[in-house]
C-alpha positions as a printed NumPy array, in Angstrom:
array([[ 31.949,   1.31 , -16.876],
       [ 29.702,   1.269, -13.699],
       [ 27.262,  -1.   , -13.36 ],
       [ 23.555,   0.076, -13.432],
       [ 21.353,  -0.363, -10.713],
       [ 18.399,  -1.412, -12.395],
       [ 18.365,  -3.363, -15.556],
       [ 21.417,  -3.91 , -17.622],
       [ 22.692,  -1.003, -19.491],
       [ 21.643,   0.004, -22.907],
       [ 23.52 ,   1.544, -25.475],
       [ 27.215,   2.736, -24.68 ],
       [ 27.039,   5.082, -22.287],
       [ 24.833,   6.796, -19.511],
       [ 23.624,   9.885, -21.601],
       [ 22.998,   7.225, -24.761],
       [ 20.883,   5.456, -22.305],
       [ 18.973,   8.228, -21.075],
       [ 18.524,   9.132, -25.189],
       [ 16.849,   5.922, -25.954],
       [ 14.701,   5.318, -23.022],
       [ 13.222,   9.312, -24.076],
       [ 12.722,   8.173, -27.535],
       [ 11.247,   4.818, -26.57 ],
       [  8.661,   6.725, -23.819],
       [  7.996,   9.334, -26.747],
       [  6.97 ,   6.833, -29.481],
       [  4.969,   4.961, -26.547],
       [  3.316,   8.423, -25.681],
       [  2.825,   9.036, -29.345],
       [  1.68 ,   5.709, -30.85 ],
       [ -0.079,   3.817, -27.67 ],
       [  1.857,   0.646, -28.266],
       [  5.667,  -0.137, -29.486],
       [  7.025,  -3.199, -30.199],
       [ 10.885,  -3.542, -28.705],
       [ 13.249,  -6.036, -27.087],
       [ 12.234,  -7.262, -23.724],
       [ 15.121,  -6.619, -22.315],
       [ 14.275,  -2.172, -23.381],
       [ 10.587,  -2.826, -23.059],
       [ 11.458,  -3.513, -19.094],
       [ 13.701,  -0.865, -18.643],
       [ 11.339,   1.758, -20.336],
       [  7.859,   0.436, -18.644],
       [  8.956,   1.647, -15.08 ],
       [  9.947,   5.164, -16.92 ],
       [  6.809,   5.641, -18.562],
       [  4.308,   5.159, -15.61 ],
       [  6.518,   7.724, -13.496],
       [  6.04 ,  10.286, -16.459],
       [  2.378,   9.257, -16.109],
       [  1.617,   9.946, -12.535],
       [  3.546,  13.117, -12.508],
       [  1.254,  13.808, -16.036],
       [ -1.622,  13.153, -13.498],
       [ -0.716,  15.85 , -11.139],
       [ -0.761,  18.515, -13.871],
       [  0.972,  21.258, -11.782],
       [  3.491,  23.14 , -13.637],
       [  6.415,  21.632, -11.76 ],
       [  4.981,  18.126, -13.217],
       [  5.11 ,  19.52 , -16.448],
       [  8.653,  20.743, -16.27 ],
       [  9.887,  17.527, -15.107],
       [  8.326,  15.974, -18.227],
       [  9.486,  18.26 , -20.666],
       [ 13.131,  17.426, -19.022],
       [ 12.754,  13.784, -20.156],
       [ 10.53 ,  13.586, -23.203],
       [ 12.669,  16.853, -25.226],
       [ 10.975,  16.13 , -28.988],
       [  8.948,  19.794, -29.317],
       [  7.507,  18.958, -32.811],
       [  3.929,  19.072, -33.133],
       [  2.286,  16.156, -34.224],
       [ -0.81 ,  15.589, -36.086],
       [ -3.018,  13.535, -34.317],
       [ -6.235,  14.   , -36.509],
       [ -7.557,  14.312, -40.373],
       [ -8.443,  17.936, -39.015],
       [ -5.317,  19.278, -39.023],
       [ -4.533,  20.108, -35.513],
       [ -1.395,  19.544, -34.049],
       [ -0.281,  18.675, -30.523],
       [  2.86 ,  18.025, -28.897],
       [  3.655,  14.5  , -27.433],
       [  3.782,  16.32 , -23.654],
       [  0.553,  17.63 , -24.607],
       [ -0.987,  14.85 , -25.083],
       [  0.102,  13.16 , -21.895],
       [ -1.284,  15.806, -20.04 ],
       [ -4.621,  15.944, -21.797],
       [ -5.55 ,  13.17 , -22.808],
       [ -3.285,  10.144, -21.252],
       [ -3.277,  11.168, -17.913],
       [ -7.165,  12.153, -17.324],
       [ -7.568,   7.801, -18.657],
       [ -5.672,   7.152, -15.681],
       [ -7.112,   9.304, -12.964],
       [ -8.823,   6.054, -11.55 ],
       [ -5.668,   3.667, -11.62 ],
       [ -3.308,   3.405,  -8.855],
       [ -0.101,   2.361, -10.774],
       [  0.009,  -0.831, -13.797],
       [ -0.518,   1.726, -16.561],
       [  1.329,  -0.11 , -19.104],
       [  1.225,  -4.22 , -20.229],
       [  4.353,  -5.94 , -21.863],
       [  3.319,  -8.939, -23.809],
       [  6.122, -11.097, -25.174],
       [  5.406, -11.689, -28.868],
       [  8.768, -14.357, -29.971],
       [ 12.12 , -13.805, -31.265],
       [ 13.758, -11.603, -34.473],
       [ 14.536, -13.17 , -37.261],
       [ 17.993, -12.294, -37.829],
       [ 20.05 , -12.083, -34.116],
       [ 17.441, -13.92 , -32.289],
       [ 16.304, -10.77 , -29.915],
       [ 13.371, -12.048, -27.757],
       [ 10.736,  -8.962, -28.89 ],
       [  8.083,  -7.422, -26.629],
       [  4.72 ,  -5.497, -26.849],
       [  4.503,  -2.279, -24.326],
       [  1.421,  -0.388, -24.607],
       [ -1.027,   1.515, -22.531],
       [ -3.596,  -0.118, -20.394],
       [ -6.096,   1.937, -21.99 ],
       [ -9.273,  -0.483, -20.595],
       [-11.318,   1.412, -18.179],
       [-10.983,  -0.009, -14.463],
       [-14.13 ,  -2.318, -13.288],
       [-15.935,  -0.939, -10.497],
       [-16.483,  -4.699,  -9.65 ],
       [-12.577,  -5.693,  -8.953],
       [-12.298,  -2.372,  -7.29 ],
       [-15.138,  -3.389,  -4.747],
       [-13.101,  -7.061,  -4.466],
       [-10.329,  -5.072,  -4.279],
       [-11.632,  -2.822,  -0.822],
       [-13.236,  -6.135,   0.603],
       [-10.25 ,  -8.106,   0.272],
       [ -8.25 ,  -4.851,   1.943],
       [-10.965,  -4.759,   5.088],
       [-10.729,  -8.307,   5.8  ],
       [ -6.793,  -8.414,   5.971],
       [ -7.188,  -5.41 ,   8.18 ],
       [ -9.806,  -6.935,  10.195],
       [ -7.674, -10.275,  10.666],
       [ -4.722,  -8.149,  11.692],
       [ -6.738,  -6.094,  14.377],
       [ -8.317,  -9.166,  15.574],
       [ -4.459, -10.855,  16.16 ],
       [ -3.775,  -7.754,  17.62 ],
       [ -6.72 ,  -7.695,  20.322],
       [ -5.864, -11.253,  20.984],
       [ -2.37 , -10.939,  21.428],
       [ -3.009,  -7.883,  23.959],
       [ -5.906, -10.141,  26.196],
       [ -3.277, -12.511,  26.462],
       [ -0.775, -10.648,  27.722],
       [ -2.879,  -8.901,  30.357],
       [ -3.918, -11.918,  31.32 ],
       [ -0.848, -13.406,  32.292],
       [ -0.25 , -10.482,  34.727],
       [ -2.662, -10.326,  36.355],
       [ -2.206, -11.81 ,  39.827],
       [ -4.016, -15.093,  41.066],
       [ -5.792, -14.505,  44.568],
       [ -3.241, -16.972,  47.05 ],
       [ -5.084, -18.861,  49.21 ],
       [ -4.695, -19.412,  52.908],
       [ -1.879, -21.094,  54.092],
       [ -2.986, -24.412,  56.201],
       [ -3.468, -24.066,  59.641],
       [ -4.225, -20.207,  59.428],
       [ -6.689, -18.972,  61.552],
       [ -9.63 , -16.894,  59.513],
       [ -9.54 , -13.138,  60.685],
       [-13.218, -13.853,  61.084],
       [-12.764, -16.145,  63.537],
       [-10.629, -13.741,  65.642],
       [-13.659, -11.401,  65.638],
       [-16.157, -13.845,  66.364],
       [-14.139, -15.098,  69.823],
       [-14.346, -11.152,  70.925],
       [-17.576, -10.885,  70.758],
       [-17.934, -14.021,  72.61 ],
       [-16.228, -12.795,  75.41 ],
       [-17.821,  -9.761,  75.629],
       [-21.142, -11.117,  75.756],
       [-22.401, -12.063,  79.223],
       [-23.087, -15.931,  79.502],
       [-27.158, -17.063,  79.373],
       [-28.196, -17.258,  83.541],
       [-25.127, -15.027,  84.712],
       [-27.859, -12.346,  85.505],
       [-30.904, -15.132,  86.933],
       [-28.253, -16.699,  89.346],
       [-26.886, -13.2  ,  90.762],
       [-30.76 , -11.571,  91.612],
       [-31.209, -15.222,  93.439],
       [-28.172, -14.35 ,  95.579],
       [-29.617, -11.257,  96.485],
       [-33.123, -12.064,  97.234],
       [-31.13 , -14.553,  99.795],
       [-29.375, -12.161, 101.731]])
């Protein structure tokens, strides 16, 4: 027998698995809370919130793919009035629109003890049916925004130092260089007539 990849396998076969996880997601869907082994109640929460969000999309393809898994078609009576729904019905119509605020957790295992008898630790799955507070959903985006704003920050940081450590250092002059300044200074010297030069040479000429 192959081994599952997610939980240990229940009930003899593949197919007998897939029949009790249904039945265990249909009596969930049906009743709001079952009490089961904790070894099923694990196997069957992850189940039950996929049926949910595709119960949340409400397209007809989303109901299709429900009706696949959860295949008991009896109406139910829900109500003293007398009407009757089906259990898919129900997740679509009145499940579902509970959840149209939740991301994901739609379901709470509590472990309640053992059976008397074989010793079976038993477990409490039912639907997290308590509307979501607006205040941990404000903690919740603040907490979000500051882990982004830390990693943008590290970011930036990382990135200044990086340029920083290419950029190159001005090298200064080698000892013993001459300035080009200076080079510029000594033409102009030299093109300048010395202070006199022109006194000295009208002298001359008054002399003649």
């Amino acid at each position: 027998m192959p081994t599952p990849t997610k939980g240990p396998r229940l009930g003899g076969g593949s197919a007998h698995e897939r029949a009790i996880l249904a039945n265990l997601a249909s009596n969930l869907f049906e009743h709001g809370r079952i009490t089961t082994t904790v070894t099923r109640a694990k196997r069957l929460q992850p189940l039950a919130e996929r049926l949910i969000t595709k119960a949340k999309r409400g397209d007809l393809h989303a109901r299709r793919q429900v009706s696949a898994v959860i295949r008991n078609k009896t109406p139910r009576r829900w109500d003293g009035e007398g009407d009757a729904y089906t259990i898919v019905h129900r997740l679509f119509t009145e499940i579902a629109p509970q959840f149209a605020e939740r991301n994901g957790g739609y379901t709470r295992i509590t472990k309640i003890g053992n059976r008397k008898g074989d010793n079976a630790p038993l477990a409490v799955i039912e639907l997290v049916t308590e509307p979501l507070s607006p205040k941990k959903a404000v903690v919740r985006e603040a907490e979000g925004a500051a882990k982004r704003g830390a990693k943008e920050k590290a970011a930036k940081d990382e990135a200044a130092e990086q340029t920083e450590g290419k950029t190159p250092t001005a090298e200064a002059p080698a000892e013993g260089a001459e300035n080009p300044g200076d080079d510029e200074a000594k033409i102009e010297s030299a093109e300048a007539p010395a202070e006199g030069a022109d006194d000295e040479t009208a002298e001359e000429s008054d002399a003649k």
